Coordinates of C-alpha atoms and ligand atoms in Angstrom, one line a residue:
M1 CA 132.1 133.2 117.6
P2 CA 135.7 132.3 116.5
L3 CA 136.4 130.7 113.2
V4 CA 135.8 127.0 113.2
E5 CA 136.0 124.2 110.6
I6 CA 132.6 123.3 109.3
N7 CA 132.4 120.2 107.2
F8 CA 129.8 120.3 104.5
D9 CA 128.9 116.8 103.3
G10 CA 127.2 116.2 100.1
L11 CA 123.9 114.3 100.6
V12 CA 124.0 111.3 98.3
G13 CA 121.5 111.9 95.6
P14 CA 118.5 109.7 94.7
S15 CA 120.0 108.8 91.3
H16 CA 123.2 107.3 92.9
N17 CA 124.4 104.6 90.5
Y18 CA 127.5 102.7 89.3
A19 CA 128.2 103.5 85.7
G20 CA 132.0 103.1 85.5
L21 CA 132.5 106.7 84.4
S22 CA 135.8 107.6 85.9
L23 CA 138.9 106.5 84.1
G24 CA 141.8 106.1 86.6
N25 CA 139.4 105.7 89.5
L26 CA 139.8 102.0 90.1
A27 CA 136.7 101.6 92.4
S28 CA 134.5 103.3 89.8
A29 CA 135.8 101.1 87.0
S30 CA 135.5 97.8 89.0
H31 CA 131.9 98.5 90.2
G32 CA 130.5 99.8 86.9
G33 CA 127.3 98.0 86.1
D34 CA 126.6 96.9 89.7
P35 CA 123.2 97.6 91.2
S36 CA 123.3 100.6 93.6
Y37 CA 121.4 101.4 96.7
P38 CA 120.7 105.1 96.8
R39 CA 118.6 105.1 100.1
A40 CA 121.3 103.1 102.0
A41 CA 124.0 105.3 100.5
A42 CA 122.3 108.5 101.7
L43 CA 121.6 107.0 105.1
Q44 CA 125.3 105.9 105.4
G45 CA 126.4 109.5 104.6
L46 CA 123.9 110.9 107.1
D47 CA 125.3 108.5 109.8
K48 CA 128.7 109.9 109.1
M49 CA 127.4 113.5 109.6
R50 CA 125.7 112.4 112.8
H51 CA 128.9 110.7 114.0
N52 CA 131.0 113.9 113.4
L53 CA 128.3 116.1 115.0
A54 CA 128.4 113.9 118.1
L55 CA 132.1 114.5 118.3
G56 CA 131.2 118.1 119.0
L57 CA 132.1 119.4 115.5
A58 CA 130.3 121.8 113.3
Q59 CA 128.5 120.0 110.4
G60 CA 126.7 121.2 107.3
F61 CA 125.4 119.7 104.1
F62 CA 124.8 120.4 100.4
A63 CA 121.7 119.2 98.5
P64 CA 122.0 116.9 95.6
L65 CA 122.0 118.5 92.1
P66 CA 119.0 118.1 89.7
R67 CA 119.3 114.8 87.9
P68 CA 118.9 113.6 85.2
D69 CA 120.4 116.8 83.6
Q70 CA 117.9 117.3 80.8
A71 CA 119.8 120.3 79.3
F72 CA 123.0 118.2 78.9
L73 CA 121.0 115.3 77.3
A74 CA 119.2 117.6 74.9
A75 CA 122.5 119.4 73.9
L76 CA 124.0 116.0 73.0
G77 CA 121.0 114.9 70.9
D78 CA 119.7 112.4 73.5
P79 CA 122.6 109.9 73.6
Q80 CA 122.0 106.2 74.5
T81 CA 125.6 105.6 75.6
N82 CA 127.6 106.3 78.7
L83 CA 126.8 110.0 78.2
R84 CA 123.2 109.2 79.2
A85 CA 124.5 107.8 82.4
A86 CA 126.6 110.9 82.9
A87 CA 123.5 113.0 83.0
W88 CA 122.2 110.8 85.8
S89 CA 125.3 110.7 88.0
A90 CA 125.0 111.7 91.6
S91 CA 128.7 112.5 91.7
A92 CA 128.1 116.0 93.3
M93 CA 127.9 114.0 96.6
W94 CA 131.7 114.3 96.6
T95 CA 131.9 117.9 97.8
A96 CA 135.6 117.8 98.2
N97 CA 135.4 118.4 94.4
A98 CA 132.8 121.2 94.7
A99 CA 135.2 124.0 95.3
T100 CA 138.5 125.2 96.6
V101 CA 138.2 127.1 99.9
S102 CA 140.6 129.7 101.3
P103 CA 139.7 130.8 104.8
A104 CA 139.7 134.5 105.7
P105 CA 143.0 134.6 107.6
D106 CA 144.8 133.5 104.4
T107 CA 143.4 136.0 101.9
A108 CA 144.3 139.5 101.0
D109 CA 140.8 141.0 101.6
G110 CA 140.2 139.1 104.8
R111 CA 137.2 137.2 103.4
C112 CA 136.8 133.4 102.9
H113 CA 137.0 132.7 99.2
L114 CA 135.5 129.8 97.4
T115 CA 136.0 128.9 93.7
A116 CA 133.8 126.3 92.2
A117 CA 135.7 123.4 90.5
N118 CA 135.1 123.0 86.8
L119 CA 135.7 119.2 86.8
V120 CA 136.3 119.2 83.1
T121 CA 138.2 116.0 82.9
M122 CA 135.1 113.8 83.2
P123 CA 131.9 114.6 81.3
H124 CA 129.6 113.5 84.1
R125 CA 131.4 115.8 86.5
S126 CA 131.8 118.8 84.1
I127 CA 128.1 119.4 84.4
E128 CA 128.1 120.0 88.1
W129 CA 129.7 123.4 88.6
A130 CA 127.0 125.8 87.5
D131 CA 124.4 124.2 89.9
T132 CA 127.1 123.9 92.6
V133 CA 128.0 127.6 92.4
R134 CA 124.3 128.6 92.7
Q135 CA 124.1 126.6 95.9
L136 CA 127.4 128.1 97.2
R137 CA 126.0 131.6 96.6
V138 CA 123.0 130.8 98.7
A139 CA 124.9 129.2 101.6
F140 CA 127.7 131.8 101.6
A141 CA 125.6 134.8 100.6
D142 CA 127.1 137.1 103.2
T143 CA 129.5 139.1 101.1
A144 CA 131.1 140.8 104.1
H145 CA 132.5 137.4 105.0
F146 CA 132.6 135.3 101.7
A147 CA 133.5 135.7 98.1
V148 CA 132.2 133.0 95.7
H149 CA 133.9 132.7 92.3
D150 CA 132.8 130.9 89.2
A151 CA 135.0 128.0 88.0
V152 CA 138.2 128.8 86.2
P153 CA 138.1 128.5 82.3
A154 CA 137.6 124.9 81.1
C155 CA 141.0 124.9 79.3
F156 CA 142.5 124.2 82.7
G157 CA 141.1 121.3 84.7
D158 CA 140.3 122.0 88.3
E159 CA 139.0 119.4 90.8
G160 CA 138.7 121.7 93.9
A161 CA 139.7 120.9 97.5
A162 CA 140.6 117.3 96.7
N163 CA 143.9 118.6 95.4
H164 CA 144.3 121.4 98.0
M165 CA 145.4 121.2 101.6
R166 CA 145.7 123.9 104.2
M167 CA 148.1 124.0 107.1
A168 CA 148.1 126.5 110.0
A169 CA 148.9 126.6 113.7
H170 CA 145.2 126.3 114.3
H171 CA 142.1 126.8 112.1
G172 CA 141.7 130.5 112.8
A173 CA 145.4 131.4 112.3
P174 CA 146.9 132.5 108.9
G175 CA 147.9 129.4 107.0
I176 CA 149.8 128.1 104.1
E177 CA 147.8 126.6 101.2
L178 CA 149.2 123.6 99.3
F179 CA 148.0 123.1 95.7
V180 CA 148.8 119.7 94.3
Y181 CA 148.7 119.3 90.5
G182 CA 149.4 116.5 88.1
K183 CA 151.4 116.4 84.8
P184 CA 149.8 114.6 81.8
G185 CA 151.5 111.7 80.1
G186 CA 150.6 108.8 82.3
P187 CA 148.1 106.0 81.7
Y188 CA 145.3 108.0 83.4
P189 CA 144.3 111.6 83.2
A190 CA 146.1 114.1 85.5
R191 CA 142.9 115.9 86.5
Q192 CA 144.4 118.9 88.2
H193 CA 146.2 121.4 86.0
E194 CA 148.9 123.6 87.6
Q195 CA 147.6 126.7 85.8
A196 CA 144.1 126.1 87.4
S197 CA 145.7 125.9 90.8
R198 CA 147.7 129.1 90.2
A199 CA 144.5 130.9 89.0
V200 CA 142.6 129.9 92.1
A201 CA 145.4 131.1 94.3
R202 CA 145.4 134.5 92.5
L203 CA 141.6 134.8 92.7
H204 CA 141.7 134.1 96.4
G205 CA 144.5 136.7 97.0
L206 CA 146.8 134.2 98.7
T207 CA 150.2 135.2 99.7
R208 CA 151.4 131.9 101.1
A209 CA 150.7 129.2 98.5
L210 CA 152.9 126.2 97.5
F211 CA 152.4 124.4 94.2
I212 CA 153.4 120.8 94.4
E213 CA 153.6 118.2 91.7
Q214 CA 151.7 114.9 92.5
S215 CA 153.8 111.8 91.9
P216 CA 153.1 110.4 88.5
D217 CA 153.4 106.9 90.1
A218 CA 150.6 107.7 92.5
I219 CA 148.3 108.8 89.6
A220 CA 149.2 105.7 87.6
A221 CA 148.5 103.5 90.7
G222 CA 144.9 105.0 90.9
A223 CA 145.4 108.1 93.1
F224 CA 143.2 110.2 90.7
H225 CA 143.1 113.0 93.4
N226 CA 145.8 114.0 95.9
D227 CA 143.3 113.3 98.8
V228 CA 143.6 109.6 98.0
V229 CA 147.2 109.7 99.3
A230 CA 147.5 112.7 101.7
V231 CA 145.5 114.7 104.1
A232 CA 146.4 117.7 106.3
N233 CA 144.8 119.4 109.3
E234 CA 146.1 122.4 111.2
G235 CA 149.8 121.7 111.8
V236 CA 149.8 118.1 110.7
L237 CA 150.3 116.5 107.3
F238 CA 149.6 112.7 107.1
T239 CA 150.9 111.4 103.8
H240 CA 152.1 108.3 101.9
E241 CA 155.7 108.5 101.1
Q242 CA 154.9 108.2 97.3
A243 CA 152.3 111.0 97.2
F244 CA 154.5 113.7 95.8
A245 CA 156.9 113.9 92.8
D246 CA 159.6 115.3 95.1
P247 CA 158.8 114.3 98.6
E248 CA 161.8 115.7 100.4
G249 CA 161.6 119.0 98.5
T250 CA 157.9 119.2 99.4
Y251 CA 158.5 118.5 103.1
A252 CA 161.3 121.1 103.2
A253 CA 159.1 123.8 101.5
I254 CA 156.3 123.1 104.0
R255 CA 158.7 123.3 107.0
A256 CA 160.2 126.5 105.7
A257 CA 156.7 128.1 105.3
L258 CA 155.3 126.7 108.6
P259 CA 158.1 125.8 111.0
E260 CA 155.7 124.1 113.5
A261 CA 154.5 121.6 110.8
E262 CA 154.5 117.9 111.8
I263 CA 154.7 115.6 108.8
V264 CA 153.7 112.0 109.4
V265 CA 155.0 110.0 106.5
V266 CA 153.7 106.4 106.0
P267 CA 156.5 104.4 104.3
A268 CA 155.7 102.0 101.4
S269 CA 157.4 99.3 103.5
A270 CA 154.5 99.6 106.0
I271 CA 151.7 100.2 103.5
S272 CA 152.3 99.8 99.8
L273 CA 150.9 102.5 97.4
T274 CA 148.5 99.8 96.1
D275 CA 147.2 99.1 99.6
A276 CA 147.0 102.7 100.4
I277 CA 144.8 103.3 97.4
K278 CA 142.8 100.2 97.8
S279 CA 142.1 100.8 101.5
Y280 CA 141.5 104.6 101.1
L281 CA 143.4 105.1 104.4
F282 CA 144.4 108.7 103.4
N283 CA 140.9 109.6 102.2
A284 CA 140.2 110.3 105.8
Q285 CA 138.9 113.2 107.7
L286 CA 141.7 114.5 110.0
L287 CA 139.8 116.4 112.6
T288 CA 140.7 118.4 115.7
L289 CA 138.3 117.4 118.4
P290 CA 137.0 119.9 121.0
T291 CA 139.6 118.4 123.4
G292 CA 142.4 119.5 121.1
E293 CA 143.2 115.9 120.1
M294 CA 143.3 114.9 116.5
A295 CA 141.2 112.1 115.2
L296 CA 141.3 110.3 111.8
V297 CA 137.9 109.3 110.5
I298 CA 138.7 106.4 108.1
P299 CA 136.6 104.1 105.9
G300 CA 135.8 100.7 107.5
E301 CA 137.6 99.2 104.5
A302 CA 140.9 100.6 105.7
W303 CA 140.3 99.3 109.2
A304 CA 139.7 95.9 107.8
M305 CA 143.0 95.7 105.9
P306 CA 145.7 93.9 108.1
A307 CA 148.7 96.0 107.0
V308 CA 146.7 99.2 107.5
R309 CA 145.4 98.1 110.9
A310 CA 148.9 97.1 112.0
Y311 CA 150.2 100.6 111.0
L312 CA 147.3 102.4 112.8
D313 CA 147.7 100.3 116.0
G314 CA 151.4 101.3 116.1
M315 CA 150.6 104.9 115.3
I316 CA 148.1 105.2 118.2
A317 CA 150.5 103.4 120.6
S318 CA 153.2 105.9 119.6
N319 CA 153.4 109.5 120.7
G320 CA 152.3 111.0 117.4
P321 CA 149.9 113.8 116.8
I322 CA 147.0 111.6 115.6
R323 CA 145.5 110.2 118.8
R324 CA 142.3 108.5 117.7
V325 CA 141.2 106.4 114.7
L326 CA 137.4 106.3 114.0
P327 CA 136.2 103.9 111.2
V328 CA 132.9 104.8 109.5
D329 CA 130.7 102.9 107.0
V330 CA 130.4 104.7 103.7
R331 CA 130.5 101.6 101.6
Q332 CA 128.1 102.7 98.9
S333 CA 130.2 105.8 98.2
M334 CA 133.4 103.9 98.5
A335 CA 132.4 101.6 95.6
N336 CA 132.6 104.7 93.3
G337 CA 135.9 105.8 94.8
G338 CA 134.5 108.3 97.4
G339 CA 135.7 107.9 101.0
P340 CA 135.0 110.0 104.1
A341 CA 137.2 112.9 102.8
C342 CA 135.6 113.0 99.3
L343 CA 132.2 113.4 100.9
R344 CA 133.0 116.7 102.6
L345 CA 134.0 120.3 101.8
R346 CA 135.9 122.0 104.6
V347 CA 135.0 125.7 105.3
V348 CA 136.7 127.6 108.1
A349 CA 134.3 130.3 109.1
D350 CA 132.0 131.6 111.8
P351 CA 128.9 129.4 111.6
A352 CA 126.8 132.5 112.3
T353 CA 127.8 133.9 108.9
V354 CA 126.5 130.9 107.0
D355 CA 122.9 130.4 105.8
P356 CA 121.6 128.3 108.7
R357 CA 119.6 126.1 106.3
F358 CA 122.9 124.4 105.3
L359 CA 123.9 123.7 108.9
L360 CA 122.9 120.6 110.8
D361 CA 121.9 119.5 114.2
P362 CA 120.5 116.1 115.2
A363 CA 116.9 117.2 114.6
R364 CA 117.7 118.4 111.1
I365 CA 119.6 115.2 110.3
A366 CA 116.6 113.2 111.4
L367 CA 114.4 115.4 109.2
I368 CA 116.6 114.7 106.1
A369 CA 116.9 111.0 107.0
D370 CA 113.1 110.8 107.1
V371 CA 112.8 112.3 103.6
V372 CA 115.4 109.9 102.3
A373 CA 113.8 106.9 103.9
K374 CA 110.4 107.8 102.3
T375 CA 111.4 109.0 98.9
W376 CA 114.9 107.8 97.8
P377 CA 114.8 104.7 95.5
E378 CA 115.9 101.6 97.3
Q379 CA 117.8 100.1 94.3
I380 CA 118.9 101.2 90.9
D381 CA 119.9 98.6 88.3
P382 CA 122.0 99.7 85.2
A383 CA 119.0 99.0 82.9
D384 CA 116.9 101.5 84.9
I385 CA 119.1 104.5 83.8
G386 CA 117.1 106.4 81.3
R387 CA 113.6 105.1 82.4
E388 CA 111.1 107.9 82.7
S389 CA 109.5 106.4 85.8
L390 CA 112.8 106.4 87.6
A391 CA 113.5 110.0 86.5
T392 CA 110.2 111.1 88.0
T393 CA 111.0 109.3 91.3
V394 CA 114.4 110.9 91.4
R395 CA 113.0 114.4 90.7
N396 CA 110.2 114.0 93.3
A397 CA 112.7 112.8 95.9
R398 CA 114.9 115.8 95.5
A399 CA 111.9 118.2 95.5
A400 CA 110.7 116.6 98.7
L401 CA 114.1 117.2 100.3
L402 CA 114.3 120.8 99.2
E403 CA 110.8 121.5 100.6
A404 CA 111.6 119.8 103.9
V405 CA 114.8 121.9 104.4
E406 CA 113.2 125.0 103.0
L407 CA 115.8 125.3 100.2
Q408 CA 113.4 125.5 97.2
E409 CA 115.4 128.4 95.6
V410 CA 118.3 126.0 94.7
I411 CA 116.0 124.1 92.3
Ligands
SUG501 O1 135.4 111.9 90.3 N1 133.7 109.0 91.2 C1 134.3 110.2 91.6 C2 134.9 110.0 93.0 C3 135.4 111.4 93.5 C4 136.1 111.2 94.8 N2 136.5 112.5 95.3 C5 137.7 112.7 95.9 N3 138.7 111.9 95.8 N4 137.8 113.9 96.4 C6 135.3 110.7 90.6 O2 136.0 109.8 90.0 C7 132.2 107.6 89.7 C8 130.9 107.7 89.0 C9 130.5 106.4 88.3 O3 131.4 105.7 87.8 O4 129.3 106.1 88.2 C10 132.8 109.0 90.1 O5 132.5 110.0 89.5

């Protein structure tokens, strides 16, 4: 089978909660302390997977990580503060931050390379990667086709695919890889370090990589990852005009490396940076449908914002490369700053080379939804974090999932 794009969504874990842990992520900060609804959150995510599968696209998933993280709590002397909430976070649901992926046509050894992201900027995320990489090594165990790398050293922050875009004539063709990094000095952390991006490009054996500075204004306005203000697919880049520190230089470098590139720039006069970040328009899945048309899977929040809706109506009416806009409801994830694009890791590969237990069809989605409906907590209030009875519920829910999908070895 030819190489296709497979989207691996993170199943929202049973401890999903709002603890306001992410400085610079405006949604996380504003919802900190709200009650959360893990069951509804996971079912919303599964509906998105079902929706994309129904479009005729390949869909996979990753299992939630073990929470609460007892080793982290013990190493910190059992903290009662925000650090306790960190150990309970279900943040691994945002698999765009699980790893950076370079498909086989781009790499020196002709294998698909994945490097787990160290996520060191935020304590609750820094504890993900060791468990993530174990899962990646099960899913992509076929070393003839895949190479899975540990995270780069923690002195350089790496947030994975959220700050990485790939452009190519089509998914199976050799492509250019765009690494977007931030420079420190603004009001919020610049989470992606240039040296981490360069290390990942070296580990993957890339010959055609561009290193692009993210606009400090975008980070200051709340674009804590590049995928909040830009998304690419095959030959198309869809970007806000304030995404990059040097927009014109960036577009010129992309066009020089990939002459067929089409760059759709949304001007601030149509959608302000503030509205782009609030609506999460760019945190979309830009997908090539089996018909060859491109579709933009956006959060319902973006569709509901008048300025964004007006822009999208005009875009569809025009002759641009993005032909369809498909809103989805991932409200529970959105309230923590995670839109449709955050919830998925894109891997271009032959599905036959991936462990089939991570791939989905409607029956497997129904199986997972059934476990979620029966075992995921309906609601978590901030005061519940730390309760032993809830910890037991969360552990049992995850164990029930792993048993149902026959993935007990990722425990
Ligand atoms: O790292 N939110 C995540 C959202 C990640 C979104 N991912 C991408 N843009 N690719 C983050 O800021 C909030 C957790 C809390 O506050 O409870 C959180 O971790």
